[in-house]
Short mmCIF file of C-alpha atoms in Angstrom, two decimals:
data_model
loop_
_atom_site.label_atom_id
_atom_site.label_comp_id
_atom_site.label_asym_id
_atom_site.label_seq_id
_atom_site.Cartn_x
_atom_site.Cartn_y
_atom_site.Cartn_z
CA UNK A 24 17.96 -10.20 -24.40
CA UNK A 25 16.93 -13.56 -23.43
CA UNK A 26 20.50 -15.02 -23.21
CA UNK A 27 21.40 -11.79 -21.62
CA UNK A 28 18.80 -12.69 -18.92
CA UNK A 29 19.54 -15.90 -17.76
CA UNK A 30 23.91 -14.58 -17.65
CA UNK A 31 25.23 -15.93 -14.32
CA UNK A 32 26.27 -13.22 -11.89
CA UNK A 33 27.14 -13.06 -8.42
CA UNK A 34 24.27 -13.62 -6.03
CA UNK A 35 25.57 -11.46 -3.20
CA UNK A 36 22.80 -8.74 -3.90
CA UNK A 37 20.19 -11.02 -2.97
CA UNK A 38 21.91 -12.58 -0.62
CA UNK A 39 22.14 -9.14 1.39
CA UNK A 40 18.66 -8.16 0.08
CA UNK A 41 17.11 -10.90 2.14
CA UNK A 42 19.10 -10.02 5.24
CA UNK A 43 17.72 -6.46 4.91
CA UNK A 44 14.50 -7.26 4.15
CA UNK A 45 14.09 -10.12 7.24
CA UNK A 46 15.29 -6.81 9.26
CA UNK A 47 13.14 -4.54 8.09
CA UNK A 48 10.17 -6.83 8.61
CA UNK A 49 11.46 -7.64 12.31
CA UNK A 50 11.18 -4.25 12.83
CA UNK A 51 7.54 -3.57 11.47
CA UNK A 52 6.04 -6.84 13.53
CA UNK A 53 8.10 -5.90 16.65
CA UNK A 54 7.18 -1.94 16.76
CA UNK A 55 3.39 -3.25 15.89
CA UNK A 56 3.59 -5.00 19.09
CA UNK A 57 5.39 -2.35 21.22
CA UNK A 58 3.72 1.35 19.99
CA UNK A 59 0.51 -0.60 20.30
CA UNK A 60 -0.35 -0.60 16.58
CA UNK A 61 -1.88 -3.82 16.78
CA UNK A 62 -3.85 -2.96 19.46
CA UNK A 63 -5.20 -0.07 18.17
CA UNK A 64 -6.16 -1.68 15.11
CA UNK A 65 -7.02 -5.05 15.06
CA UNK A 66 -8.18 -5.93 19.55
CA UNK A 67 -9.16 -2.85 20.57
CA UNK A 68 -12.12 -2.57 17.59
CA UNK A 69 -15.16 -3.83 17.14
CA UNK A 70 -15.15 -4.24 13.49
CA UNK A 71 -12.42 -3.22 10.58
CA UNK A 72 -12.41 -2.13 6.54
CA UNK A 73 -11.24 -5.15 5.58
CA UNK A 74 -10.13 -4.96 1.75
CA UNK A 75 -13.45 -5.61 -0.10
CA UNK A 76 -13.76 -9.63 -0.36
CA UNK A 77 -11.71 -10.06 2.78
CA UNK A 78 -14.25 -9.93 5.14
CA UNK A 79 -13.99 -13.18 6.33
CA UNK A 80 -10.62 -11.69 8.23
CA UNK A 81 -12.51 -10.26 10.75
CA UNK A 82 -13.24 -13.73 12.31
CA UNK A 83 -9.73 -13.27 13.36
CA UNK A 84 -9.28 -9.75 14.26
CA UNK A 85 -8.86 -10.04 18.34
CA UNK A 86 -6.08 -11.32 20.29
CA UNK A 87 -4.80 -13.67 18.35
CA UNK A 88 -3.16 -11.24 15.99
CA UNK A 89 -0.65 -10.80 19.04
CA UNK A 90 0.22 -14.15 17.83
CA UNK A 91 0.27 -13.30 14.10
CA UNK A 92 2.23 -10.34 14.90
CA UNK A 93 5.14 -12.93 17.36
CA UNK A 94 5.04 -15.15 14.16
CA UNK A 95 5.82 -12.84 11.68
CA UNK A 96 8.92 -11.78 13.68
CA UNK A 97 10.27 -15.25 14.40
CA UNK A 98 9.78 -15.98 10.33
CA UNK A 99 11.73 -12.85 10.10
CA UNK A 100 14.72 -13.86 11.92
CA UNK A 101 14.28 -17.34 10.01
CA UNK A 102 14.83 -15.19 6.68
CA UNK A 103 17.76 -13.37 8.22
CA UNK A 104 19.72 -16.10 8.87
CA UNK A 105 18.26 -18.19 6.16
CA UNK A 106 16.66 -20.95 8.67
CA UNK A 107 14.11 -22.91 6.70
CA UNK A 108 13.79 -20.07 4.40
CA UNK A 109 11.35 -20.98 2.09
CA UNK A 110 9.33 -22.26 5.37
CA UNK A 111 9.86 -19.20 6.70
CA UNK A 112 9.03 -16.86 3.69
CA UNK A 113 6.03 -18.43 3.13
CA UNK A 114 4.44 -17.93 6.33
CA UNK A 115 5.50 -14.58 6.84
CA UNK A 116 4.28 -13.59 3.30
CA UNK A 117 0.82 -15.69 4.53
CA UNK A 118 0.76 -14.10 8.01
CA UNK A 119 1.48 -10.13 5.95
CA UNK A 120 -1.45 -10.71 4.29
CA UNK A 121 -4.05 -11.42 7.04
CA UNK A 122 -2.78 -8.09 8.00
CA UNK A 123 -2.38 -6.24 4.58
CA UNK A 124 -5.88 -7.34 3.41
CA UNK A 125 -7.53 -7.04 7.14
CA UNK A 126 -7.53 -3.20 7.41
CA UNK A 127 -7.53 0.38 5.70
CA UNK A 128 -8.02 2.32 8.62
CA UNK A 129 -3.84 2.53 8.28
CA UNK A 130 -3.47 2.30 4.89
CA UNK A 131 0.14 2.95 3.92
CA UNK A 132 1.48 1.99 0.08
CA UNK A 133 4.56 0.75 1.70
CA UNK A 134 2.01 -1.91 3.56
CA UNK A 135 1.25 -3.20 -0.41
CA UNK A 136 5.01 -3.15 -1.47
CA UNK A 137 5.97 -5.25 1.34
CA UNK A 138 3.40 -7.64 0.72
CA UNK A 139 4.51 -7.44 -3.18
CA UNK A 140 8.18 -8.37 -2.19
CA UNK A 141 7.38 -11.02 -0.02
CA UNK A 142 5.55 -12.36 -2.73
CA UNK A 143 8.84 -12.59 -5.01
CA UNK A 144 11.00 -13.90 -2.40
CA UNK A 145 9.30 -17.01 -2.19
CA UNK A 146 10.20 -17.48 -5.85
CA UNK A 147 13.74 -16.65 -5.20
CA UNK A 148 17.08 -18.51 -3.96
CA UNK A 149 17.73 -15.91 -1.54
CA UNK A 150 18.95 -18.79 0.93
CA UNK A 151 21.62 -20.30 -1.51
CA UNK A 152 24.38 -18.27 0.69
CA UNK A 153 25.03 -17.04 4.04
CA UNK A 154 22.31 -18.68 5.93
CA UNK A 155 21.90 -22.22 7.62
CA UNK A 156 20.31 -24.13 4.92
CA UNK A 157 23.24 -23.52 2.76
CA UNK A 158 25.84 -24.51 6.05
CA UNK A 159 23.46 -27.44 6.54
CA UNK A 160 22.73 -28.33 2.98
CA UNK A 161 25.63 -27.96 0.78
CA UNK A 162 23.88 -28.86 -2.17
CA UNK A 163 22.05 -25.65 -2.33
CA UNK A 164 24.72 -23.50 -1.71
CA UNK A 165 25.37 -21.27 -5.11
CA UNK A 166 27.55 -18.42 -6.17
CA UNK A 167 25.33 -17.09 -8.58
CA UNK A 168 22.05 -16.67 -10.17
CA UNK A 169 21.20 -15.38 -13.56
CA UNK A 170 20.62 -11.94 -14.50
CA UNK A 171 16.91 -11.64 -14.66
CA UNK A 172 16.41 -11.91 -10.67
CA UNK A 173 18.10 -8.02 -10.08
CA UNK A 174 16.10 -6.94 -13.71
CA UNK A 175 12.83 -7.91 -11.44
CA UNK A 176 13.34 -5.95 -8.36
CA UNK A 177 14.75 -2.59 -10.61
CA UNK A 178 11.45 -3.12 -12.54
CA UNK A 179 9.21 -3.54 -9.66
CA UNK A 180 11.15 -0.28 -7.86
CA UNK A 181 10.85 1.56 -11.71
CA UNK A 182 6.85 1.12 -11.74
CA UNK A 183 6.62 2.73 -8.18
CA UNK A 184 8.88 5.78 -8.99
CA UNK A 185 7.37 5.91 -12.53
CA UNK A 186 3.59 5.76 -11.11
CA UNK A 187 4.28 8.04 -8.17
CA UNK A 188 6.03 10.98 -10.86
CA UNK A 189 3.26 10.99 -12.56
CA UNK A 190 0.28 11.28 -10.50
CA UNK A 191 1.60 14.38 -8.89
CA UNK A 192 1.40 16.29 -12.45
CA UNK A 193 -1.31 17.67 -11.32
CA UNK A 194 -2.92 21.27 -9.80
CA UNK A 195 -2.81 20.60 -6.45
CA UNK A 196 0.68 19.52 -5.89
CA UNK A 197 2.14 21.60 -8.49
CA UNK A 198 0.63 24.78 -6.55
CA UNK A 199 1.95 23.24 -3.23
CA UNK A 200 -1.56 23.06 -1.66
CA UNK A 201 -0.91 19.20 -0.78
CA UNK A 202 2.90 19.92 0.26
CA UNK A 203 1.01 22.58 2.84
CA UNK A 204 -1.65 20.90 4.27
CA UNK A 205 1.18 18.27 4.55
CA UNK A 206 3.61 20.69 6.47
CA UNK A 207 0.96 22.69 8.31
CA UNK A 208 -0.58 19.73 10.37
CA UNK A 209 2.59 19.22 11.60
CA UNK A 210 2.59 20.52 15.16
CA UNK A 211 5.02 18.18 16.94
CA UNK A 212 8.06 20.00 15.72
CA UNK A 213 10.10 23.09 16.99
CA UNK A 214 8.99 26.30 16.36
CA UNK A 215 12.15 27.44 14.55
CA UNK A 216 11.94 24.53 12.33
CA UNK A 217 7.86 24.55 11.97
CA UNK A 218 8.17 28.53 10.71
CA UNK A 219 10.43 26.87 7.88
CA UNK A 220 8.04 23.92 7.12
CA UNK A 221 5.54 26.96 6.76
CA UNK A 222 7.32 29.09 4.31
CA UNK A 223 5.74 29.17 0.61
CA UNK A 224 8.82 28.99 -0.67
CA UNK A 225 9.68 25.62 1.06
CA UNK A 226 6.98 23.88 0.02
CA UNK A 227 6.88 24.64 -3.06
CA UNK A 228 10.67 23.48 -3.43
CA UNK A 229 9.76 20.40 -1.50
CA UNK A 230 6.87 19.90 -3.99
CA UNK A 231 9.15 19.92 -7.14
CA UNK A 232 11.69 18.02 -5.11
CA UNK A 233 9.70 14.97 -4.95
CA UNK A 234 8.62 15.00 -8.64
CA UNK A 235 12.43 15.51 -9.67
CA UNK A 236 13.32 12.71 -7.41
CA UNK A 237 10.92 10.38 -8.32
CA UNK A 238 11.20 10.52 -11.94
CA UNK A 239 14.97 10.95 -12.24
CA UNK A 240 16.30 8.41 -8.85
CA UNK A 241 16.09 5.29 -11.14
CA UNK A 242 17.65 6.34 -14.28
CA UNK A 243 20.83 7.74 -12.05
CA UNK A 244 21.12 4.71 -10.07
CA UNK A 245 21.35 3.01 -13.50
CA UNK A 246 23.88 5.16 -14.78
CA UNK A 247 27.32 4.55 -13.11
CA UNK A 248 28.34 8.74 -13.52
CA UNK A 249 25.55 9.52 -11.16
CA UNK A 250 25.04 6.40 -9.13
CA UNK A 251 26.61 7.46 -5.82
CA UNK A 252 25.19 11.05 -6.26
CA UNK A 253 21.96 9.27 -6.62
CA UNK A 254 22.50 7.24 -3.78
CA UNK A 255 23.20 10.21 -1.18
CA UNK A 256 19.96 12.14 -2.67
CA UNK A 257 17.98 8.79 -1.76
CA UNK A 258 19.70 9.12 1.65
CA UNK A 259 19.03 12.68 2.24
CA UNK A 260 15.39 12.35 1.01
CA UNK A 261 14.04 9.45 2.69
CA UNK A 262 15.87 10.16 6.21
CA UNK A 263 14.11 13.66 6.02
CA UNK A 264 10.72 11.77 5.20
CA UNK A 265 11.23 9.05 7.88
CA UNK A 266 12.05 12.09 9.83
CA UNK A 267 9.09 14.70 8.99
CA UNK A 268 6.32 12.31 8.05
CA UNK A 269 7.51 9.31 10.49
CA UNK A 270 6.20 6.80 7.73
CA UNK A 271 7.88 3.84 9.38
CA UNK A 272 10.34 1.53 7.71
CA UNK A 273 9.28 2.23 4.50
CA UNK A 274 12.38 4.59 4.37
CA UNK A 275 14.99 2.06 4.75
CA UNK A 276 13.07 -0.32 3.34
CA UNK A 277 13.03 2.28 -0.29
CA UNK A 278 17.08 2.46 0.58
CA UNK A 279 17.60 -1.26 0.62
CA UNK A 280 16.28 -1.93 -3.49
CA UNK A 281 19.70 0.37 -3.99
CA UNK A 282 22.13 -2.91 -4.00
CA UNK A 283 20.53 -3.87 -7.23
CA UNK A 284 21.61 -1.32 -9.13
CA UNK A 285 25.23 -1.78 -8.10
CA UNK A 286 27.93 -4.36 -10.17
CA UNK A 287 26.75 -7.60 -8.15
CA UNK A 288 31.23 -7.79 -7.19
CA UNK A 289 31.14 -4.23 -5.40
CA UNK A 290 28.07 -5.54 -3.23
CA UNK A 291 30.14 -8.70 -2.60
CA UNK A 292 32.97 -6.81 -1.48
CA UNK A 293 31.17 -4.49 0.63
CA UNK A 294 28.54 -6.47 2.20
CA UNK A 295 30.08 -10.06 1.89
CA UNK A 296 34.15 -10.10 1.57
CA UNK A 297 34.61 -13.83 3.01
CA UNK A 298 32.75 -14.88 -0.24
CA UNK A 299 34.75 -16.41 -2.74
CA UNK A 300 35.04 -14.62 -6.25
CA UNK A 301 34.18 -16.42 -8.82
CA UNK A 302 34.29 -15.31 -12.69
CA UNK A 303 31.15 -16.71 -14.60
CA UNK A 304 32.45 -15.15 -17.88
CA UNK A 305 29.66 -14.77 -19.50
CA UNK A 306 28.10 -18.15 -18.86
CA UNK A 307 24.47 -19.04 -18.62
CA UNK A 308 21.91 -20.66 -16.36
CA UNK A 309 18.11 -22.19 -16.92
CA UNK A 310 17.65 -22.61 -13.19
CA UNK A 311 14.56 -21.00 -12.41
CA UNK A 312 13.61 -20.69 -16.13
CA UNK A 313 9.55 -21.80 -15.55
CA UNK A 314 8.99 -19.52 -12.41
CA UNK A 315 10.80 -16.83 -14.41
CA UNK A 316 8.29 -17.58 -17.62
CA UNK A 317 5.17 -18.70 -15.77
CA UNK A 318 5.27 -16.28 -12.82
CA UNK A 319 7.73 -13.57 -12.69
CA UNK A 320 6.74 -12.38 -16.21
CA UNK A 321 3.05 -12.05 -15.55
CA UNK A 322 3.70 -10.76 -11.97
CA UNK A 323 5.47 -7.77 -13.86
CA UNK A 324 3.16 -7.36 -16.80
CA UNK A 325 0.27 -6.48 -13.83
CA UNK A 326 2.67 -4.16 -11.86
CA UNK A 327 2.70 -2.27 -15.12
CA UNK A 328 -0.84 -2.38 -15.91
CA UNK A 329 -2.99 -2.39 -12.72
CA UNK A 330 -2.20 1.56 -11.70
CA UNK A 331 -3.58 2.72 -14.72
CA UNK A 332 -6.94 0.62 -14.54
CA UNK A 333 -8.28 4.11 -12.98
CA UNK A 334 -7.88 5.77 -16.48
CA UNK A 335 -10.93 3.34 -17.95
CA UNK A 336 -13.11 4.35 -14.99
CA UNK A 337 -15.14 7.58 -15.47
CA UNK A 338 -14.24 10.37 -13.12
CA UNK A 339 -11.33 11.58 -11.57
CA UNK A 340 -9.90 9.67 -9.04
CA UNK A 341 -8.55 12.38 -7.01
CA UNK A 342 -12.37 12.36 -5.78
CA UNK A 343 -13.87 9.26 -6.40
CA UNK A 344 -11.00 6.97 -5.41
CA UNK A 345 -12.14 4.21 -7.91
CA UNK A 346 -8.59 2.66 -8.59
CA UNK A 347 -6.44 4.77 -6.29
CA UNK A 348 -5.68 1.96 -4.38
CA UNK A 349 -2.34 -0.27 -5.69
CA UNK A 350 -1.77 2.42 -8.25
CA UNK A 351 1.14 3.55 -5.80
CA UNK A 352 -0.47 7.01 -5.76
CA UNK A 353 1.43 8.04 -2.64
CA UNK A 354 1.18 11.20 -0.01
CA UNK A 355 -1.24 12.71 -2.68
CA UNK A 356 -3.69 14.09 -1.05
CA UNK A 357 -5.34 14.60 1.71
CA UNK A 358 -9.41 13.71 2.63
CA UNK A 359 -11.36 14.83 5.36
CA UNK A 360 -15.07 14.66 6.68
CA UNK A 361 -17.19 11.59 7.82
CA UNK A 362 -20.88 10.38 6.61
CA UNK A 363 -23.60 10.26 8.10
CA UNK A 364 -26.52 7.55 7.87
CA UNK A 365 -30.17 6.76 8.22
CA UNK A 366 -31.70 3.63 8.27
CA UNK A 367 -35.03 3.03 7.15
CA UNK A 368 -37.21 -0.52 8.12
CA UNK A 369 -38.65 -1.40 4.72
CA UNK A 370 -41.79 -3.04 6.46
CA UNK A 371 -42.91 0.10 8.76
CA UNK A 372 -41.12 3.05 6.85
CA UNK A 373 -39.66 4.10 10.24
CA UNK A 374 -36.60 6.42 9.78
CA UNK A 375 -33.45 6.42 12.40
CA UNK A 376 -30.08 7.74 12.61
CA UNK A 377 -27.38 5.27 13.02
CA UNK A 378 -24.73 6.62 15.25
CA UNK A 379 -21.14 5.44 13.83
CA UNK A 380 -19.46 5.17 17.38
CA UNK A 381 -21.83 2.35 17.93
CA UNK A 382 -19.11 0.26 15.67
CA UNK A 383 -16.09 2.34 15.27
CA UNK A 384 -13.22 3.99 17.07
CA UNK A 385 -13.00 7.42 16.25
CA UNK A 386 -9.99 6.60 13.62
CA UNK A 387 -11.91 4.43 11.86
CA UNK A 388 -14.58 7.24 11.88
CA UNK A 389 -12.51 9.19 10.19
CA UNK A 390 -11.82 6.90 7.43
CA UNK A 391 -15.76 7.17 6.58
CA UNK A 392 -14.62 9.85 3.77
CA UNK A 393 -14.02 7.50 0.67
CA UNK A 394 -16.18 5.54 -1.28
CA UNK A 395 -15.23 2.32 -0.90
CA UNK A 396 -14.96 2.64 3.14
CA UNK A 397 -18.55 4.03 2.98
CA UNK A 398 -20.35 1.18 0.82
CA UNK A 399 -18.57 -1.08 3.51
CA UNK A 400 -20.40 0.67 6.36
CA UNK A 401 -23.38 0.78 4.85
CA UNK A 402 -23.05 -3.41 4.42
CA UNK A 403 -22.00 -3.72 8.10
CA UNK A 404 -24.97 -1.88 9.28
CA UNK A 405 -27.27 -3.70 6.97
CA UNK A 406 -26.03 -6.93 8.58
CA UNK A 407 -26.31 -5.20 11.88
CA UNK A 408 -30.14 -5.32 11.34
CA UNK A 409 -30.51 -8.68 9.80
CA UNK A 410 -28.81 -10.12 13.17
CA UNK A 411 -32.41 -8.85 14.70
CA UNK A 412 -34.89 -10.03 11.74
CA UNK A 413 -35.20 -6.20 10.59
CA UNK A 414 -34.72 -5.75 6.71
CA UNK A 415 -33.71 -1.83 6.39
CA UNK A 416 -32.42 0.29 3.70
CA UNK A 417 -29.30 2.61 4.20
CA UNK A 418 -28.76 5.80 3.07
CA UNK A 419 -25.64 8.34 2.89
CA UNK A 420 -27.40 11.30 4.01
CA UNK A 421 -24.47 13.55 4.62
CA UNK A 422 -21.01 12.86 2.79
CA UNK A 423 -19.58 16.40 2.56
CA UNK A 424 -16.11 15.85 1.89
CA UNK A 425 -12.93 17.89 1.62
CA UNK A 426 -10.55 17.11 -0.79
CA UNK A 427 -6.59 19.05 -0.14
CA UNK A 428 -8.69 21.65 2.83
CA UNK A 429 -10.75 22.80 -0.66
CA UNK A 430 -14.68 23.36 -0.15
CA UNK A 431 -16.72 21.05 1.02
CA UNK A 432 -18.87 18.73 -1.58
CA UNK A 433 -21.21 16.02 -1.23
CA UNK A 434 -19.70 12.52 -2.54
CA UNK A 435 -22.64 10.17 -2.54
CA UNK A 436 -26.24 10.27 -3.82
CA UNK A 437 -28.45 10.31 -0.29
CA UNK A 438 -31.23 8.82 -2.43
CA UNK A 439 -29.68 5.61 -3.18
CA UNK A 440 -30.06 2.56 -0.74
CA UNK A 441 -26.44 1.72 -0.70
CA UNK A 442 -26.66 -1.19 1.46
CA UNK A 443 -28.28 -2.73 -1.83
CA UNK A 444 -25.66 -1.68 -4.22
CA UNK A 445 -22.61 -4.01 -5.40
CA UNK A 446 -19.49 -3.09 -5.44
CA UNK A 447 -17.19 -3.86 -8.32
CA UNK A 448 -12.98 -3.42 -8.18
CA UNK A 449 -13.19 -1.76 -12.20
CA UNK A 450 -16.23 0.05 -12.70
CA UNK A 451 -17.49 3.49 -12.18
CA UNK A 452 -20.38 3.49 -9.48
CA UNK A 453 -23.29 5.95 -9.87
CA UNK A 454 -23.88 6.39 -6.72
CA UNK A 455 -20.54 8.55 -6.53
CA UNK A 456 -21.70 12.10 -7.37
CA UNK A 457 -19.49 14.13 -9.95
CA UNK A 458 -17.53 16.68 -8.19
CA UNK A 459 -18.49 19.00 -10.09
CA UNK A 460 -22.43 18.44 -9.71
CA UNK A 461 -24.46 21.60 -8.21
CA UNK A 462 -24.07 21.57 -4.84
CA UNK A 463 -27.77 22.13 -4.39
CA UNK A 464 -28.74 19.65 -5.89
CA UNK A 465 -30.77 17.84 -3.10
CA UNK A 466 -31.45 20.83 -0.96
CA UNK A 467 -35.17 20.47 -1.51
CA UNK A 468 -34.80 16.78 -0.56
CA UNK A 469 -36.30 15.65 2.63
CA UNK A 470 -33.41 13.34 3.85
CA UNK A 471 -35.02 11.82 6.92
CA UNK A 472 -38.05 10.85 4.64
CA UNK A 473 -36.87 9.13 1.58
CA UNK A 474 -39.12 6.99 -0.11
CA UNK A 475 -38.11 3.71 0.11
CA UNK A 476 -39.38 1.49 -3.12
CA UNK A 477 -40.01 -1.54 -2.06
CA UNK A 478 -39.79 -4.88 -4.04
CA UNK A 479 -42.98 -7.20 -3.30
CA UNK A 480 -42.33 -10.45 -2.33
CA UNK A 481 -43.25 -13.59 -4.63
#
């Protein structure tokens, strides 16, 4: 295995890989800028739910990520051509990142897998041909590179499929309840076409469609008998997604990974037929042997283990969201509702309401129906208070949320300060009610007078 791993082949699937990706990255930081994405979520906001620990982001979070968003786009077009690629890698993996880690409010898995690619290709020789380093810097130019680099991209593309199969084994996408609340908020579509989207029927087969697809699209693109079948069922499904769910580039994005499974000569003489073929014969290379041991290997081992960290956390996750994130639990579910909060002045016992529009647009409102989001809140209106010499406590007094259009339940204990809580990234918080708790539970509870204990000072 290890020999087999380090076998020269052709390079020409990388080679193209990095010319699609710079595309498809020129294309996400140039529609930012012109659909107004970046306006609507980074200049015209007061505040943003930054990924925990990242808070320090929102320093930066005005116009200047105009200029984030410009960069990223030139360093795009420097990967395309390969122009001072690993200059040019780096920075736009660097710049991704203020944006990956500086919101939620559009949280999209495809966001994480970028940012998880980008991540590789600075690792990777993806300039060694067909780009201007190589023209200007002979030395660099290769034919080849050992086997292991398309084994990492089929892996990282395996745990996605793998993860997303099996996190829709359960009730509510195998009744099609997610598949229609999915179909039936779509209003933007003919009527001839939005009567089929509303069939039973359909959903249903577009619920078991997506399970069969995910679990079965990598082991046909890595058997040659059903490669090209594979490859038009990728085409059919993720043009009809891009089409229905309009999720971006993540579509073609998906599509591109599909080179790796191919014989690296067939990608040569399809993509790149002025490059010279060269036989290797079976001969092997140590280039690259320490990132492969040192970084590639452990980068792997985590894809594998992080989305099932939410497995050693008590509850489901469906409703407390503890580990849903990076676990590439995609188009799941759906959440609705928003909480509500009252702020209490420790020293005088005074009770108030704290209006969320003070701080958020009504998008980010909306995102007030997770856990995570909420303890965040409750920190930013803490600090809110502090800025005037006020030390208050924060409670969640209403969190009814609705998980797939089912009933409405309350999600967090409104008897808890929870501007006083930590949060931790791999442990179960309290705080979270269990879904299945009695729903009456605090319906003798005054929640505009909740005592407040407070700590004396020594």
């Amino acid at each position: 295995m290890w020999k087999k791993a380090f076998t020269k082949i052709d390079n020409a699937p990388l080679i193209v890989f990095r010319i699609f990706f710079g595309i498809v990255f020129f294309a996400e930081s140039v529609g930012a800028l012109l659909l107004k994405w970046v306006d609507n979520n980074f200049v015209d906001t007061t505040t943003n739910f930054t990924f925990i620990g990242f808070e320090w982001l929102l320093a930066i979070q005005n116009e200047i990520m105009y200029g984030v968003f410009i960069l990223m786009a030139l360093a795009s077009l420097g990967i395309i051509f390969g122009f001072k690629y690993r200059f040019s890698i780096i920075a736009l993996t660097l710049l991704w990142s203020l944006v990956y880690f500086g919101q939620k409010t559009s949280y999209n898995n495809h966001y994480y897998l970028m940012w998880l690619i980008a991540l590789l290709m600075c690792f990777l020789p993806a300039n060694a041909y067909a780009s201007y380093d190589a023209k200007k810097n002979p030395s660099i130019k290769k034919e080849y590179m050992p086997q292991w680099i398309s084994w990492i991209f089929i892996i990282q593309v395996s745990c996605v499929y793998f993860y997303a199969t099996i996190a829709k084994f359960y009730p509510d996408w195998l009744n099609g309840l997610v598949t229609h609340g999915m179909f039936a908020s779509m209003t933007d579509v003919p009527e001839s076409i939005r009567n089929i989207f509303l069939k039973k029927d359909f959903q249903m087969f577009i619920a078991y469609m997506g399970i069969i697809f995910d679990g079965l699209i990598v082991p046909a693109l890595l058997w040659k008998r059903t490669r090209w079948l594979a490859i038009i069922a990728s085409l059919v499904f993720h043009v009809f997604n891009s089409i229905t769910l309009q999720i971006g580039v993540f579509p073609y994005f998906a599509l591109s990974f599909s080179i790796f499974f191919f014989p690296p000569e067939q990608i040569r003489n399809f993509f790149l037929r002025r490059k010279p073929k060269v036989s290797f014969k079976g001969e092997t290379t140590l280039e690259g042997v320490q990132n492969f041991k040192y970084f590639f290997v452990p980068f792997l081992i985590i894809q594998v283990l992080l989305p099932l960290r939410h497995w050693l956390i008590k509850g489901d996750v469906l409703w407390t969201e503890e580990g849903h994130r990076l676990s590439w639990r995609m188009m799941l579910r759906s959440r609705s509702g928003e909480a509500t909060f009252r702020v209490i002045d420790k020293k005088t016992n005074e009770v108030q309401r704290f209006y969320n529009d003070e701080f958020l647009t009504y998008k980010q409102q909306t995102r007030l129906n997770t856990p995570d989001v909420i303890w965040q809140m409750a920190q930013k209106i803490k600090k809110y208070y502090q800025e005037k010499d006020l030390d208050v406590a924060v409670y969640v007094v209403q969190s009814d949320i609705r998980v797939n259009s089912r009933d409405a339940k309350r999600l967090i204990d409104p008897t808890v300060d929870l501007a006083s809580e930590e949060w931790n990234h791999f442990k179960h918080h309290d705080w979270i009610l269990d879904e299945n708790a009695p729903q009456d539970l605090f319906s003798n509870t005054d929640l505009n007078k909740i005592p407040v204990q407070i700590i004396p000072q020594k």
